[in-house]
Short mmCIF file of C-alpha atoms and ligand atoms in Angstrom, two decimals:
data_model
loop_
_atom_site.label_atom_id
_atom_site.label_comp_id
_atom_site.label_asym_id
_atom_site.label_seq_id
_atom_site.Cartn_x
_atom_site.Cartn_y
_atom_site.Cartn_z
CA UNK A 155 135.00 72.54 152.12
CA UNK A 156 133.84 75.74 150.72
CA UNK A 157 135.05 78.96 152.20
CA UNK A 158 132.06 81.10 153.35
CA UNK A 159 132.36 84.79 153.26
CA UNK A 160 130.45 86.84 155.93
CA UNK A 161 130.59 90.26 157.42
CA UNK A 162 133.91 89.63 159.10
CA UNK A 163 135.50 88.62 155.91
CA UNK A 164 134.87 91.43 153.45
CA UNK A 165 134.51 91.22 149.79
CA UNK A 166 135.85 94.25 147.95
CA UNK A 167 134.02 96.48 145.39
CA UNK A 168 135.91 94.56 142.57
CA UNK A 169 135.19 91.11 143.82
CA UNK A 170 132.36 90.25 141.48
CA UNK A 171 133.93 91.67 138.35
CA UNK A 172 137.22 89.72 139.23
CA UNK A 173 135.23 86.65 139.30
CA UNK A 174 133.28 87.45 136.21
CA UNK A 175 136.62 88.07 134.42
CA UNK A 176 137.98 84.46 135.24
CA UNK A 177 139.21 84.38 138.73
CA UNK A 178 138.66 81.02 140.17
CA UNK A 179 140.87 81.02 143.24
CA UNK A 180 141.04 83.23 146.23
CA UNK A 181 142.69 83.75 149.60
CA UNK A 182 141.83 85.84 152.64
CA UNK A 183 144.16 88.71 153.31
CA UNK A 184 143.62 91.56 155.85
CA UNK A 185 140.17 89.86 156.64
CA UNK A 186 139.31 90.49 152.96
CA UNK A 187 138.92 88.35 149.91
CA UNK A 188 141.91 88.50 147.53
CA UNK A 189 141.34 86.81 144.27
CA UNK A 190 144.58 84.90 143.52
CA UNK A 191 144.33 82.88 140.23
CA UNK A 192 142.43 81.93 137.12
CA UNK A 193 142.56 78.34 135.70
CA UNK A 194 145.33 79.63 133.18
CA UNK A 195 148.37 80.83 135.10
CA UNK A 196 150.48 81.01 132.01
CA UNK A 197 148.15 83.45 130.50
CA UNK A 198 148.26 85.60 133.70
CA UNK A 199 151.92 85.72 133.67
CA UNK A 200 151.99 86.52 129.97
CA UNK A 201 149.60 89.37 130.43
CA UNK A 202 151.58 90.84 133.21
CA UNK A 203 154.99 90.54 131.73
CA UNK A 204 154.13 91.35 128.07
CA UNK A 205 150.92 93.51 128.20
CA UNK A 206 148.98 94.56 131.26
CA UNK A 207 147.01 92.96 134.08
CA UNK A 208 144.23 94.25 136.35
CA UNK A 209 144.20 92.97 139.98
CA UNK A 210 141.69 93.33 142.67
CA UNK A 211 143.80 94.30 145.63
CA UNK A 212 141.12 95.90 147.80
CA UNK A 213 142.63 93.71 150.55
CA UNK A 214 145.45 96.24 150.83
CA UNK A 215 143.59 98.02 153.54
CA UNK A 216 144.43 101.74 154.42
CA UNK A 217 145.08 102.60 158.04
CA UNK A 218 144.44 106.37 158.09
CA UNK A 219 146.30 108.42 160.76
CA UNK A 220 144.99 111.93 160.91
CA UNK A 221 145.42 114.95 163.19
CA UNK A 222 147.87 117.20 164.70
CA UNK A 223 150.20 114.42 165.84
CA UNK A 224 149.74 112.25 162.82
CA UNK A 225 153.15 112.96 161.32
CA UNK A 226 155.02 112.30 164.74
CA UNK A 227 152.98 109.06 165.28
CA UNK A 228 153.73 107.81 161.76
CA UNK A 229 157.43 108.68 162.08
CA UNK A 230 157.62 106.66 165.44
CA UNK A 231 155.65 103.67 163.93
CA UNK A 232 157.96 103.31 160.93
CA UNK A 233 161.50 102.20 160.94
CA UNK A 234 162.15 104.15 157.67
CA UNK A 235 162.77 107.85 158.40
CA UNK A 236 159.58 109.73 157.05
CA UNK A 237 160.26 113.06 158.69
CA UNK A 238 160.87 114.71 155.29
CA UNK A 239 158.07 112.86 153.58
CA UNK A 240 156.18 115.30 151.25
CA UNK A 241 152.49 115.47 150.34
CA UNK A 242 152.00 113.39 147.31
CA UNK A 243 154.77 110.88 147.81
CA UNK A 244 154.78 107.28 149.10
CA UNK A 245 157.51 105.38 150.79
CA UNK A 246 158.07 101.64 151.38
CA UNK A 247 158.19 101.73 155.24
CA UNK A 248 158.80 98.60 157.44
CA UNK A 249 157.20 98.75 160.83
CA UNK A 250 158.75 96.86 163.88
CA UNK A 251 157.69 95.92 167.40
CA UNK A 252 159.94 96.74 170.35
CA UNK A 253 162.11 93.64 169.92
CA UNK A 254 162.79 94.70 166.21
CA UNK A 255 160.43 92.09 164.75
CA UNK A 256 158.58 93.06 161.72
CA UNK A 257 154.95 94.06 162.35
CA UNK A 258 154.00 94.84 158.73
CA UNK A 259 155.73 96.41 155.80
CA UNK A 260 153.23 99.01 154.41
CA UNK A 261 153.48 101.80 151.78
CA UNK A 262 153.17 105.08 153.66
CA UNK A 263 151.39 107.86 151.65
CA UNK A 264 151.28 111.47 152.82
CA UNK A 265 147.71 112.61 151.63
CA UNK A 266 147.86 116.08 153.14
CA UNK A 267 149.84 117.82 155.83
CA UNK A 268 148.11 115.93 158.74
CA UNK A 269 146.82 112.86 156.94
CA UNK A 270 148.69 109.65 156.23
CA UNK A 271 147.71 106.25 154.86
CA UNK A 272 149.54 103.20 155.81
CA UNK A 273 148.70 100.75 152.88
CA UNK A 274 149.16 97.58 154.75
CA UNK A 275 150.23 94.08 154.31
CA UNK A 276 148.50 91.23 156.13
CA UNK A 277 148.44 92.04 159.72
CA UNK A 278 146.10 94.21 161.97
CA UNK A 279 147.99 97.59 162.00
CA UNK A 280 144.76 99.33 162.95
CA UNK A 281 145.09 97.70 166.33
CA UNK A 282 148.72 98.39 166.68
CA UNK A 283 148.55 102.07 165.60
CA UNK A 284 145.59 102.59 167.98
CA UNK A 285 147.40 101.00 170.93
CA UNK A 286 150.63 103.10 170.25
CA UNK A 287 148.61 106.26 169.88
CA UNK A 288 146.55 105.68 172.91
CA UNK A 289 149.56 104.69 175.14
CA UNK A 290 151.60 107.67 173.93
CA UNK A 291 148.82 110.20 174.17
CA UNK A 292 148.95 111.12 170.53
CA UNK A 293 146.42 113.53 169.26
CA UNK A 294 145.20 111.58 166.27
CA UNK A 295 142.43 109.55 164.75
CA UNK A 296 143.20 106.17 163.52
CA UNK A 297 140.56 104.85 161.19
CA UNK A 298 140.09 102.59 158.20
CA UNK A 299 138.49 104.72 155.50
CA UNK A 300 136.40 103.66 152.40
CA UNK A 301 139.49 103.22 150.12
CA UNK A 302 140.19 100.23 147.82
CA UNK A 303 143.27 99.80 145.69
CA UNK A 304 143.02 98.40 142.17
CA UNK A 305 146.30 97.62 140.39
CA UNK A 306 147.27 97.77 136.73
CA UNK A 307 150.58 96.28 136.24
CA UNK A 308 152.76 95.56 133.19
CA UNK A 309 154.64 97.02 130.41
CA UNK A 310 151.37 98.47 128.81
CA UNK A 311 149.95 99.58 132.17
CA UNK A 312 150.67 103.11 131.63
CA UNK A 313 148.99 103.06 128.21
CA UNK A 314 145.80 101.52 129.78
CA UNK A 315 145.67 104.02 132.67
CA UNK A 316 146.29 106.95 130.12
CA UNK A 317 143.51 105.73 127.92
CA UNK A 318 141.17 105.51 130.97
CA UNK A 319 142.02 108.67 132.84
CA UNK A 320 144.19 110.96 130.55
CA UNK A 321 147.65 111.35 129.21
CA UNK A 322 148.74 113.41 132.28
CA UNK A 323 149.18 110.12 134.25
CA UNK A 324 152.44 109.53 132.20
CA UNK A 325 154.10 112.37 134.18
CA UNK A 326 153.47 110.46 137.46
CA UNK A 327 156.88 109.17 138.71
CA UNK A 328 157.43 105.97 140.71
CA UNK A 329 156.05 106.19 144.27
CA UNK A 330 154.24 109.58 143.56
CA UNK A 331 150.68 109.99 143.54
CA UNK A 332 147.92 112.46 142.56
CA UNK A 333 144.43 113.00 144.00
CA UNK A 334 141.99 112.92 141.00
CA UNK A 335 138.31 112.87 140.42
CA UNK A 336 137.56 111.13 137.21
CA UNK A 337 134.36 112.53 135.45
CA UNK A 338 132.89 110.00 132.95
CA UNK A 339 131.91 111.62 129.62
CA UNK A 340 128.68 113.45 129.98
CA UNK A 341 128.67 112.83 133.77
CA UNK A 342 127.78 115.11 136.55
CA UNK A 343 129.53 115.74 139.82
CA UNK A 344 127.88 112.65 141.36
CA UNK A 345 129.06 110.44 138.73
CA UNK A 346 132.64 111.28 139.52
CA UNK A 347 135.06 108.50 140.65
CA UNK A 348 137.28 109.81 143.43
CA UNK A 349 140.75 108.35 143.23
CA UNK A 350 144.33 108.59 144.37
CA UNK A 351 146.48 107.60 141.30
CA UNK A 352 149.82 106.22 142.41
CA UNK A 353 152.62 104.81 140.37
CA UNK A 354 153.33 101.73 142.25
CA UNK A 355 152.40 97.99 142.62
CA UNK A 356 153.61 94.59 143.75
CA UNK A 357 155.35 93.55 140.64
CA UNK A 358 158.66 94.18 138.97
CA UNK A 359 156.85 95.73 136.04
CA UNK A 360 155.82 99.26 135.58
CA UNK A 361 152.22 100.15 136.71
CA UNK A 362 149.64 102.08 138.83
CA UNK A 363 147.50 101.53 141.75
CA UNK A 364 144.13 103.46 141.78
CA UNK A 365 142.95 103.95 145.29
CA UNK A 366 139.18 104.08 144.85
CA UNK A 367 137.84 106.43 147.63
CA UNK A 368 134.18 105.37 147.22
CA UNK A 369 133.35 101.63 147.35
CA UNK A 370 130.04 102.10 145.61
CA UNK A 371 131.93 102.95 142.37
CA UNK A 372 134.08 99.77 142.11
CA UNK A 373 132.32 98.24 139.11
CA UNK A 374 132.20 101.43 137.32
CA UNK A 375 136.03 101.87 137.80
CA UNK A 376 136.64 98.23 136.75
CA UNK A 377 134.63 98.56 133.58
CA UNK A 378 136.24 101.89 132.67
CA UNK A 379 139.73 100.11 132.83
CA UNK A 380 138.57 97.01 131.31
CA UNK A 381 137.26 98.74 128.17
CA UNK A 382 140.21 101.12 128.09
CA UNK A 383 142.64 98.06 128.34
CA UNK A 384 141.27 96.06 125.46
CA UNK A 385 143.43 97.56 122.66
CA UNK A 386 146.55 96.79 124.88
CA UNK A 387 145.72 93.24 125.77
CA UNK A 388 144.77 93.89 129.39
CA UNK A 389 144.04 90.46 131.12
CA UNK A 390 142.63 89.80 134.55
CA UNK A 391 145.28 88.92 137.01
CA UNK A 392 146.25 88.95 140.63
CA UNK A 393 149.41 89.34 142.87
CA UNK A 394 151.66 86.91 140.83
CA UNK A 395 153.80 84.62 142.88
CA UNK A 396 156.40 83.65 140.18
CA UNK A 397 156.90 87.11 138.89
CA UNK A 398 157.21 88.47 142.55
CA UNK A 399 159.67 85.85 143.50
CA UNK A 400 161.65 86.61 140.33
CA UNK A 401 161.53 90.34 141.17
CA UNK A 402 161.76 89.70 144.80
CA UNK A 403 158.99 91.68 146.57
CA UNK A 404 158.60 90.62 150.03
CA UNK A 405 155.33 88.92 151.06
CA UNK A 406 155.00 89.84 154.69
CA UNK A 407 153.71 86.84 156.80
CA UNK A 408 154.46 84.51 153.94
CA UNK A 409 158.23 84.93 153.64
CA UNK A 410 158.52 85.85 157.17
CA UNK A 411 157.69 84.27 160.47
CA UNK A 412 156.57 86.00 163.66
CA UNK A 413 160.21 86.72 164.74
CA UNK A 414 161.68 88.06 161.47
CA UNK A 415 163.46 91.47 161.51
CA UNK A 416 163.77 93.70 158.38
CA UNK A 417 167.41 92.82 157.78
CA UNK A 418 166.55 89.05 157.84
CA UNK A 419 163.68 89.75 155.46
CA UNK A 420 165.97 91.39 152.97
CA UNK A 421 164.53 94.90 153.47
CA UNK A 422 167.09 96.30 155.84
CA UNK A 423 168.01 99.00 153.26
CA UNK A 424 164.47 100.66 153.95
CA UNK A 425 165.33 100.97 157.71
CA UNK A 426 166.97 104.23 158.66
CA UNK A 427 169.60 103.24 161.43
CA UNK A 428 172.45 104.77 159.52
CA UNK A 429 172.28 108.08 161.40
CA UNK A 430 173.11 106.58 164.74
CA UNK A 431 176.80 106.25 164.30
CA UNK A 432 177.06 109.14 161.77
CA UNK A 433 176.11 111.56 164.61
CA UNK A 434 172.87 112.64 162.85
CA UNK A 435 169.93 113.86 164.71
CA UNK A 436 168.49 110.34 164.46
CA UNK A 437 164.78 109.61 164.29
CA UNK A 438 163.36 107.61 166.98
CA UNK A 439 161.19 104.69 166.25
CA UNK A 440 159.77 101.49 167.72
CA UNK A 441 162.43 98.80 167.75
CA UNK A 442 165.40 100.99 166.96
CA UNK A 443 167.51 99.80 169.90
CA UNK A 444 166.62 96.18 169.40
CA UNK A 445 167.44 96.43 165.70
CA UNK A 446 170.97 97.85 166.57
CA UNK A 447 171.51 94.97 168.96
CA UNK A 448 170.33 92.39 166.39
CA UNK A 449 172.67 93.65 163.91
CA UNK A 450 175.49 93.43 166.41
CA UNK A 451 174.65 90.04 167.53
CA UNK A 452 175.82 87.99 164.41
CA UNK A 453 172.84 85.70 164.99
CA UNK A 454 170.48 87.08 162.24
CA UNK A 455 169.11 84.71 159.73
CA UNK A 456 168.72 85.73 156.06
CA UNK A 457 166.04 85.38 153.34
CA UNK A 458 167.81 84.18 150.24
CA UNK A 459 166.94 82.83 146.91
CA UNK A 460 167.19 78.96 146.17
CA UNK A 461 167.44 77.40 142.75
CA UNK A 462 165.88 74.08 143.23
CA UNK A 463 166.61 71.22 140.73
CA UNK A 464 163.98 68.88 139.17
CA UNK A 465 160.41 69.04 137.76
CA UNK A 466 158.26 72.08 138.21
CA UNK A 467 156.93 72.00 141.72
CA UNK A 468 153.37 71.98 142.93
CA UNK A 469 152.23 74.91 145.14
CA UNK A 470 153.78 75.23 148.52
CA UNK A 471 151.06 74.68 151.22
CA UNK A 472 153.35 75.30 154.25
CA UNK A 473 156.82 76.18 155.11
CA UNK A 474 159.24 73.33 154.59
CA UNK A 475 162.46 72.41 156.36
CA UNK A 476 165.62 73.08 154.40
CA UNK A 477 168.66 70.77 155.31
CA UNK A 478 172.29 70.79 155.16
CA UNK A 479 174.11 68.14 152.95
CA UNK A 480 174.38 66.06 156.17
CA UNK A 481 170.60 66.40 156.81
CA UNK A 482 170.66 68.94 159.64
CA UNK A 483 167.84 71.53 159.50
CA UNK A 484 169.26 74.84 158.53
CA UNK A 485 166.05 77.03 157.85
CA UNK A 486 162.78 77.00 155.98
CA UNK A 487 161.60 77.34 152.47
CA UNK A 488 158.86 79.92 152.59
CA UNK A 489 157.99 80.49 148.97
CA UNK A 490 158.35 78.43 145.80
CA UNK A 491 157.41 78.67 142.05
CA UNK A 492 158.40 77.63 138.55
CA UNK A 493 160.02 80.80 136.95
CA UNK A 494 159.07 81.16 133.17
CA UNK A 495 161.88 83.91 133.00
CA UNK A 496 164.56 81.82 134.38
CA UNK A 497 163.20 78.53 133.24
CA UNK A 498 164.05 77.09 136.82
CA UNK A 499 162.44 76.33 140.05
CA UNK A 500 163.12 79.12 142.44
CA UNK A 501 162.22 79.64 146.10
CA UNK A 502 162.80 81.96 149.04
CA UNK A 503 164.28 80.49 152.19
CA UNK A 504 164.89 81.93 155.64
CA UNK A 505 168.30 80.36 156.66
CA UNK A 506 170.52 80.36 159.61
CA UNK A 507 174.11 81.69 159.41
CA UNK A 508 176.26 80.72 157.80
CA UNK A 509 174.15 78.59 155.41
CA UNK A 510 172.66 81.83 153.51
CA UNK A 511 176.01 82.52 151.91
CA UNK A 512 175.67 82.39 148.15
CA UNK A 513 176.35 79.15 146.22
CA UNK A 514 175.87 77.02 149.20
CA UNK A 515 174.39 73.46 148.37
CA UNK A 516 171.45 72.50 150.43
CA UNK A 517 168.60 69.96 150.33
CA UNK A 518 164.90 70.29 150.56
CA UNK A 519 161.97 67.86 149.79
CA UNK A 520 159.54 68.94 147.22
CA UNK A 521 156.70 66.77 145.92
CA UNK A 522 158.11 63.99 148.03
CA UNK A 523 161.42 64.02 146.16
CA UNK A 524 164.68 65.08 147.79
CA UNK A 525 166.09 67.97 145.75
CA UNK A 526 169.41 69.76 145.66
CA UNK A 527 168.98 73.54 146.28
CA UNK A 528 171.63 76.23 145.74
CA UNK A 529 171.42 79.52 147.44
CA UNK A 530 171.70 82.75 145.59
CA UNK A 531 171.36 86.46 146.69
CA UNK A 532 168.23 88.53 146.00
CA UNK A 533 166.99 89.64 143.56
CA UNK A 534 167.60 86.69 141.39
CA UNK A 535 170.16 87.24 138.64
CA UNK A 536 170.16 84.18 136.69
CA UNK A 537 169.65 85.53 133.13
N1 THG B 260 150.70 98.34 147.27
C1 THG B 260 149.79 98.81 148.18
N2 THG B 260 149.70 98.32 149.36
C2 THG B 260 150.37 97.28 149.73
C3 THG B 260 151.25 96.64 148.78
C4 THG B 260 151.32 97.24 147.46
N3 THG B 260 150.36 96.68 150.90
C5 THG B 260 150.80 95.49 151.24
C6 THG B 260 152.15 95.01 150.45
N4 THG B 260 152.00 95.43 149.04
C7 THG B 260 153.24 95.88 151.13
N5 THG B 260 154.57 95.56 150.67
C8 THG B 260 155.21 96.04 149.68
C9 THG B 260 156.45 95.47 149.21
C10 THG B 260 157.11 96.05 148.23
C11 THG B 260 156.86 97.19 147.68
C12 THG B 260 155.52 97.73 148.02
C13 THG B 260 154.86 97.17 148.99
C14 THG B 260 157.69 97.88 146.59
N6 THG B 260 159.00 97.81 146.82
C15 THG B 260 159.87 98.35 145.81
C16 THG B 260 161.23 97.57 145.93
O1 THG B 260 161.37 96.91 146.98
O2 THG B 260 161.97 97.59 144.94
C17 THG B 260 160.15 99.78 145.91
C18 THG B 260 160.39 100.28 147.23
C19 THG B 260 160.91 101.70 147.37
O3 THG B 260 161.77 102.04 146.45
O4 THG B 260 160.57 102.47 148.27
O5 THG B 260 157.15 98.46 145.71
O6 THG B 260 152.17 96.75 146.63
N7 THG B 260 149.07 99.86 147.93
#
């Protein structure tokens, strides 16, 4: 079967360039095409970890919340305290439903005093935010603007972006951003490429995300970076599964199931519940009481690392049962890769208590062979 893309499944302003640069595999994410691999995964990993890689992540859609009540709504939607979020700063901000289950794990960006972007993972936050805004009578507009992130990641990423946009980008700190119109040499106002330049990205490497604010200029932006990156070994890439498992960045909807809460997903440190017992003013957010109850229950599962013996695995098509040594199901394997860095097979598994304790020996079937799998805390530390 061939996957057909139509109006409901968007392409991005970068899709054709990514394909021309060698992307042969794609997925659908946020109803948008996400290039996911070339025919040479080793070269992709090498570019990302030793030089720089350019990724079409236009699928990371922005849900824009603007208006007089925008800050109040964003604060209520996100489990991380964003009451003091300054303009020009981004924060990783899990969102929960009323039962404390993860709805999404976006980056929240404060664009100006009354405009926020939720740069979302793969779920329909537009619907969720509109429903909460409507039910609560918030004075906001919730829209999906013409904004398309393009990522440059890797140890030379800053050199690439500095060569393309200017040396000033080196001063942007992690999770900070600057609104910038790039004027091509000899260009006029109409030739400017409107950008939000943010130091962020879904890898453990340094890098930037350029949020293109005009979808007609995607190929211009791609070409600018591609040429600037040539001296630094820039290669085409995509969100890199082995590297993101090594560095542990959560893949919402991949590593999580519909009932997973932020603690279980390993991102509990980005949830602001601490002020409850400390007598702080406490920010109110959706799912807060439920999360407190979950923490008190002792029944939470935990996403942990697995080190799995045997030959390098083929890609994981669906979650797989993990068993105790006696053969009882104790959770599911949700991500799997051969790690070049650790020279081992590594996975992420969502496990019941007490099986997630470090150094627990379990079993999992991979490529039709039963393997021993040993739990380890995240992020992996096997060097
Ligand atoms: N960039 C943008 N949008 C995104 C992602 C992104 N939307 C979808 C998805 N990725 C959201 N998920 C994440 C997960 C982790 C991080 C960012 C987005 C991340 N985490 C760091 C960490 O966990 O160490 C830092 C978090 C912090 O210190 O606040 O970067 O990648 N535009």
